[in-house]
Every structure is written in structure tokens, then in C-alpha cells.
Short mmCIF file of C-alpha atoms in Angstrom, two decimals:
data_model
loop_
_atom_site.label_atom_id
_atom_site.label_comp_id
_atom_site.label_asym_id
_atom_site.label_seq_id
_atom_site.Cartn_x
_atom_site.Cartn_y
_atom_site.Cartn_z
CA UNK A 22 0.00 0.00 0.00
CA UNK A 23 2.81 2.31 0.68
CA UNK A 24 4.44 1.58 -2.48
CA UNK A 25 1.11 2.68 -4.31
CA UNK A 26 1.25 5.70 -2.02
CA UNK A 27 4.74 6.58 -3.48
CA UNK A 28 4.34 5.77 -6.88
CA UNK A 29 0.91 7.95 -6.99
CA UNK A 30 2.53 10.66 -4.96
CA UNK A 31 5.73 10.75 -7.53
CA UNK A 32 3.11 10.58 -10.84
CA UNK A 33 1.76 13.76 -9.54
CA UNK A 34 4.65 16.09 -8.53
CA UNK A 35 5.98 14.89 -12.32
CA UNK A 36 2.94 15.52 -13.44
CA UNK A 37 2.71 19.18 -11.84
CA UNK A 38 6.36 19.71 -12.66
CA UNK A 39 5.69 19.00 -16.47
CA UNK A 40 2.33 21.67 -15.91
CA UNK A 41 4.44 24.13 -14.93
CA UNK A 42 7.08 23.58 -17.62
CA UNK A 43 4.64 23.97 -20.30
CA UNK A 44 3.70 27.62 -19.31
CA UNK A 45 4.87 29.93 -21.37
CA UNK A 46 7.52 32.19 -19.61
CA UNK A 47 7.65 36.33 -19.15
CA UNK A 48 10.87 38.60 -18.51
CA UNK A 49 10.48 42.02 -18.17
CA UNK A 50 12.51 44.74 -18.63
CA UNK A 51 11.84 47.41 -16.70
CA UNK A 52 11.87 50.60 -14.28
CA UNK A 53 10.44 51.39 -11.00
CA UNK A 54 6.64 50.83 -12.35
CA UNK A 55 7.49 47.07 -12.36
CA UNK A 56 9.57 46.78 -9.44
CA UNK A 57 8.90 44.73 -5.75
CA UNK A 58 10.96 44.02 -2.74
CA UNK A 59 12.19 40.63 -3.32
CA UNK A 60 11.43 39.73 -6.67
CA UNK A 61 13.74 41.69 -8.95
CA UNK A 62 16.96 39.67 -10.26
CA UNK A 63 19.77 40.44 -9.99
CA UNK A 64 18.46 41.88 -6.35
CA UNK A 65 20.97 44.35 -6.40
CA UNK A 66 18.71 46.64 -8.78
CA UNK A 67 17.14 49.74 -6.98
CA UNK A 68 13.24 48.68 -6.24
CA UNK A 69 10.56 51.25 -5.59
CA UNK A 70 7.55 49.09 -4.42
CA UNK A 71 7.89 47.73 -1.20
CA UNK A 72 6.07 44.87 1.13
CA UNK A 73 5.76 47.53 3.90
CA UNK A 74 3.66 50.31 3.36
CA UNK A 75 6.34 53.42 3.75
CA UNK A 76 6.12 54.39 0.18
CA UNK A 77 3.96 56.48 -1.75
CA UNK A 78 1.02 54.09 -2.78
CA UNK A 79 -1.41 52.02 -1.59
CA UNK A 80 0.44 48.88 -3.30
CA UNK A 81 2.16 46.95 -0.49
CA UNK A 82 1.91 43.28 -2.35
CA UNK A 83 3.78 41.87 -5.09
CA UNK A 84 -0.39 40.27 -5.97
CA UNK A 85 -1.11 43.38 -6.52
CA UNK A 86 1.39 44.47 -8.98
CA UNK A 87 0.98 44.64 -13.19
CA UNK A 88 2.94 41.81 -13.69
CA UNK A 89 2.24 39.64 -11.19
CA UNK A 90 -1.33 39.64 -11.48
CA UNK A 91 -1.31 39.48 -15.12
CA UNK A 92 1.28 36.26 -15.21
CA UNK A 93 -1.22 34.63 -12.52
CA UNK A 94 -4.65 35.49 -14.22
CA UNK A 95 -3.38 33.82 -17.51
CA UNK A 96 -1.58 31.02 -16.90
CA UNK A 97 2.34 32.24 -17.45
CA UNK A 98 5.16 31.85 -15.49
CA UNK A 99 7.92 34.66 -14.22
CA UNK A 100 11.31 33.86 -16.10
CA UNK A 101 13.31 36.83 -15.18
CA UNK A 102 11.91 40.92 -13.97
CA UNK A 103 14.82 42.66 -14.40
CA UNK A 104 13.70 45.87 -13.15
CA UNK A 105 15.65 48.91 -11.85
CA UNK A 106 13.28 51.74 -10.22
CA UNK A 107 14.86 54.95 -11.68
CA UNK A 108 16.31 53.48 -14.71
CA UNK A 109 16.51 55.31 -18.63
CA UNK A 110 16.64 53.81 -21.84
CA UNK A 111 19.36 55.14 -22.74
CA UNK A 112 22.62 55.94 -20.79
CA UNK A 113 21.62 59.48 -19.66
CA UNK A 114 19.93 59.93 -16.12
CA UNK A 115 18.91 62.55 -13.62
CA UNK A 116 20.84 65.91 -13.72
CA UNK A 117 22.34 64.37 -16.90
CA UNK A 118 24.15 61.53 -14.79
CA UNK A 119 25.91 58.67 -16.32
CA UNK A 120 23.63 55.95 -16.22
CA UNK A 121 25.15 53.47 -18.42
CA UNK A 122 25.54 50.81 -14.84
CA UNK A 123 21.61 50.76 -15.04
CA UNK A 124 20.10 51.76 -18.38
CA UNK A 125 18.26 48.87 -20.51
CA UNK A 126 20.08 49.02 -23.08
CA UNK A 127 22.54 47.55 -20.45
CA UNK A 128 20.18 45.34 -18.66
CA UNK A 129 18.90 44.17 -22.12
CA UNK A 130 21.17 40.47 -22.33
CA UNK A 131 20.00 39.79 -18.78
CA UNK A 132 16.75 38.62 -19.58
CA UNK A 133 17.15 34.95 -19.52
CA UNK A 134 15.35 32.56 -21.85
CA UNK A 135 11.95 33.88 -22.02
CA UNK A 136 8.70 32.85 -24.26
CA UNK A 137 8.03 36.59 -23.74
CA UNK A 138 9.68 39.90 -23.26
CA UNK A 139 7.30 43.36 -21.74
CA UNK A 140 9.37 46.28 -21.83
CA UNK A 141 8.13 48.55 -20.10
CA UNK A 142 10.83 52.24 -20.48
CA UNK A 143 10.90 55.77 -21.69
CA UNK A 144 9.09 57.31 -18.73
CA UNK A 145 12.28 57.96 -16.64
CA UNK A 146 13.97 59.17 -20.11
CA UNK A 147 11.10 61.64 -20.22
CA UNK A 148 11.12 62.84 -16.43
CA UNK A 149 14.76 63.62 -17.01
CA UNK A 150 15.33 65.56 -19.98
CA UNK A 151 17.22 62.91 -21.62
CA UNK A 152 18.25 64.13 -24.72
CA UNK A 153 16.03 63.26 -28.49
CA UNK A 154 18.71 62.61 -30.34
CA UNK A 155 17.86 61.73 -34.18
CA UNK A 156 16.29 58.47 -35.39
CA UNK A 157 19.16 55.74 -36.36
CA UNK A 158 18.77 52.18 -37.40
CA UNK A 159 22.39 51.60 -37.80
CA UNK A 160 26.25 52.36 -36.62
CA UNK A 161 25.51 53.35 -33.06
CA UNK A 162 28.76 54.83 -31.51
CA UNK A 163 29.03 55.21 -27.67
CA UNK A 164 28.38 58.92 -27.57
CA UNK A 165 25.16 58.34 -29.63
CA UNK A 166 23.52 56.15 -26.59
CA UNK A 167 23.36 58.65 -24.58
CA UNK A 168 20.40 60.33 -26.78
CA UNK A 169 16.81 58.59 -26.58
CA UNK A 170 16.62 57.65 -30.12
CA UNK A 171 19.76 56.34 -30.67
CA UNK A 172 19.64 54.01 -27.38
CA UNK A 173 15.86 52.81 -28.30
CA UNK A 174 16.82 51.86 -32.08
CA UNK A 175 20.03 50.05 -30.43
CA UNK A 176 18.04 48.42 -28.29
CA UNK A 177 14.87 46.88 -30.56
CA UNK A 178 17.53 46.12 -32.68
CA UNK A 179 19.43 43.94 -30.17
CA UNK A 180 16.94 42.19 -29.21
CA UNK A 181 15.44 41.41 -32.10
CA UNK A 182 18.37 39.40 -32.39
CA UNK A 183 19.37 38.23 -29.12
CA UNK A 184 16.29 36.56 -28.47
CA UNK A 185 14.90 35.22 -31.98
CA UNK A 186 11.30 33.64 -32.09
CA UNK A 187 10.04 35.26 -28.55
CA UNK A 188 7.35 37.97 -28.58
CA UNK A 189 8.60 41.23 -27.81
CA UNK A 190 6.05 44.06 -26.61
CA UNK A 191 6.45 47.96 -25.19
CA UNK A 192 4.50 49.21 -22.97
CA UNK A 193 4.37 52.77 -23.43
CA UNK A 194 2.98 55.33 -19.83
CA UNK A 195 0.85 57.88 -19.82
CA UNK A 196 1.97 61.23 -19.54
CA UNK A 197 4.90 61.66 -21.28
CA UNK A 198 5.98 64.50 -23.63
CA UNK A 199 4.70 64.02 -27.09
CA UNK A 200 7.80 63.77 -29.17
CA UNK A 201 8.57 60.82 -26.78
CA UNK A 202 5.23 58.58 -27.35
CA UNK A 203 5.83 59.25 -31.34
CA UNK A 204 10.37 58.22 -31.37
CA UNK A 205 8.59 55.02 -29.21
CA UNK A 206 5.65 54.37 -31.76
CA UNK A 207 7.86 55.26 -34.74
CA UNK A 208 10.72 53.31 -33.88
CA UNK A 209 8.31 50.42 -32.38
CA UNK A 210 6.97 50.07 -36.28
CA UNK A 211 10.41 49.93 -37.88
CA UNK A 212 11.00 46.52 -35.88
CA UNK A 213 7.42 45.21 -35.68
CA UNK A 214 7.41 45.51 -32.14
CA UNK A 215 4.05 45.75 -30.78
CA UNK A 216 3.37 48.81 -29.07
CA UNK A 217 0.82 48.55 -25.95
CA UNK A 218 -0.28 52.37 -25.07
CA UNK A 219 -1.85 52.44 -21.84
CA UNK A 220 -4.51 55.10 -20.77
CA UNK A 221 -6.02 57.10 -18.01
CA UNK A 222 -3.51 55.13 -15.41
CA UNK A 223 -4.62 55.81 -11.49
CA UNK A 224 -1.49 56.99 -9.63
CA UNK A 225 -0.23 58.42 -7.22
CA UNK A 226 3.29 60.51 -6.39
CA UNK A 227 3.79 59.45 -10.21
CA UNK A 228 3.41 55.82 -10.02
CA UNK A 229 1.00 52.79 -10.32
CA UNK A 230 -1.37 52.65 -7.03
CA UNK A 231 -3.35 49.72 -6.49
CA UNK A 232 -6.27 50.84 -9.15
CA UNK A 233 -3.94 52.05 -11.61
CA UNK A 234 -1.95 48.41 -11.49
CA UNK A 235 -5.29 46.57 -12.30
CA UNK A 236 -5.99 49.09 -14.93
CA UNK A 237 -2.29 48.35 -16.56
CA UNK A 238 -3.08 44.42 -16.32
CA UNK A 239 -6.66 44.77 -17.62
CA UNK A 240 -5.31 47.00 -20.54
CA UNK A 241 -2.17 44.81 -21.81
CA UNK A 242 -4.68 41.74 -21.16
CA UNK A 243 -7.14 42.90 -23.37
CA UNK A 244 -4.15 43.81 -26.01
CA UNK A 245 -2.82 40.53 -25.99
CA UNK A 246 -6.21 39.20 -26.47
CA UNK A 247 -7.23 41.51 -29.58
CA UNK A 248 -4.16 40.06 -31.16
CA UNK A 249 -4.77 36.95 -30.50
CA UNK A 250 -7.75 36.63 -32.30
#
């Protein structure tokens, strides 16, 4: 009888194991909008969402976050959040600070091996002045990544190659300056990326609160379902 037991017992962990290994993985790529205290990697990465409630929101769960919620409610699995609260797109921070030890375009490799990739950028590029720059597809020098354009184009185009056959998407905030939204829709088209706007976001001291995290699963759920039909 205790043999049955065991045999049963090992059937269904291998069972659950092969479940789980059948879900269809997410990495993100992201700033302090997709950030939580204890499940960023590498952990060293500067988080902005907490488990107690000292911040500035009403989010004090990693349940009630975007990503989270939106990898539970349809049946994915975390691969890698590589998130970094503060972060740019390109290499040019606050007060015009070198941010080249944080920027995505030098988080980009650290991804893992993903099914699919959100990245989720610009609004920190935005909030800091970082400058335009001018649209290039092609011989990126150092200098040129520290300008908006320059680092996005480098970047799509990167990954486009570094991880072939998995599903890239951008989500793009609300709020930002105008000639930002249009370099990340433009530049989104010339690599077929699919570009998820978001709208009428609840926050609060400039970032997701509890409402406004539902509303940013809700509205990249219902994306992923219109193209999926």
C-alpha cells in the first residue's frame, strides 16, 4: 500500500512539474513601475515598491502588482523581472548623470530565456530631460547612446536578435511628452514591435497605485487578447 502511495505521490509532482514547464515564460525589462521588494533579479537593482507600506502608494503586495497579477490570471510563469526603479533607456539619467551601470540598453542580455519579453521604459527618459537625439537604425557609436533615439533603435535592434522567435512588446505610460510617445511608436513600427499604449492610469506621487496596477493588467490583457484573435 505504501508503495502505491509513493508511486501515486511521484506521478503527480511529475505531473505538476511538467504543468508548470509547459507555461509559457515572461521577462520584463523594466523601471520602478514594475519593481517589488524581493522579486527583482539580480536583487541588487534599486526597487521602488515595497512589502511595507512606507512608500507612496497604496500597493504593499507583489499580488497586486501589473505583472504579477497578469502572469497569474493567464496562466504564465515569471522567467526573469529585471527591473531597476529609476532606470533610462538610454545611458543618460537625472541631472544628466551617467547611467550606463543601469540603463536597458545595459540590462537588455540579462533577460534569460523567455517565451516573452514586456518592456516597459521611456518614462524615466522623459522625467529627465534625456536628450532626443535623431532616429538611427544603424552604426551606433558610444556617444550616440546617450540620446533617446539612438539608445531605443540600439536596443529593438538587439533584441530582435538576441532573443529570436520570442514575442517582444512595449508598454508605453501615460503622460509623457509628445515627441517621446511618437520616437517610441515610430521606432516600435520599424522593428514590428508591438506597441501597448496604456490610458487614463490611477497613480499616485507618479506611479501605479493599487487601481492604476489593475488598470495596466486589464489594458495589456485585453491587447494581448485583440491580437490573438
Amino acid at each position: 500500500m505504501r508503495k502505491i502511495y509513493y508511486v501515486l505521490l511521484l506521478a503527480i509532482l511529475c505531473s505538476s512539474f511538467s504543468f508548470a514547464q509547459s507555461l509559457k515564460s515572461i521577462s520584463i525589462l523594466g523601471d520602478s513601475y514594475s519593481t517589488f521588494e524581493g522579486y527583482i533579479q539580480p536583487d541588487t537593482n534599486s526597487i521602488w515598491y515595497y512589502n511595507s507600506p512606507q512608500h507612496k502608494t497604496d500597493v504593499t503586495s507583489v499580488k497586486q502588482t501589473w505583472w504579477h497579477k497578469f502572469i497569474k490570471e493567464n496562466n504564465y510563469r515569471l522567467c526573469i523581472n529585471n527591473s531597476f526603479s529609476g532606470a533610462t533607456i538610454c545611458n543618460t539619467g537625472y541631472r544628466q548623470a551617467d547611467y550606463s551601470d543601469r540603463s536597458f540598453i545595459t540590462r537588455m542580455d540579462k533577460l534569460g530565456c523567455p517565451d516573452i519579453i514586456f518592456i516597459f521604459g521611456a518614462t524615466n527618459d522623459n522625467w529627465a530631460g534625456a536628450p532626443l537625439g535623431d532616429y538611427q537604425y544603424e552604426g551606433w557609436t558610444k556617444e550616440k547612446l546617450y540620446e533617446f533615439r539612438p539608445a531605443m533603435t540600439y536596443m529593438l535592434d538587439h533584441m530582435t536578435n538576441r532573443y529570436p522567435n520570442v514575442e517582444i512588446y512595449f508598454i508605453l505610460n501615460t503622460g509623457l511628452k509628445e515627441e517621446f510617445n511618437e520616437s517610441v511608436r515610430t521606432i516600435c513600427k520599424h522593428y514590428n514591435i508591438d506597441c501597448i499604449e496604456l490610458h487614463d492610469i490611477d497613480k499616485k506621487s507618479g506611479h501605479p497605485s493599487v487601481k492604476g496596477m489593475e488598470q495596466i493588467n486589464e489594458q495589456v490583457k485585453k491587447f494581448m487578447v485583440e491580437k490573438a484573435k
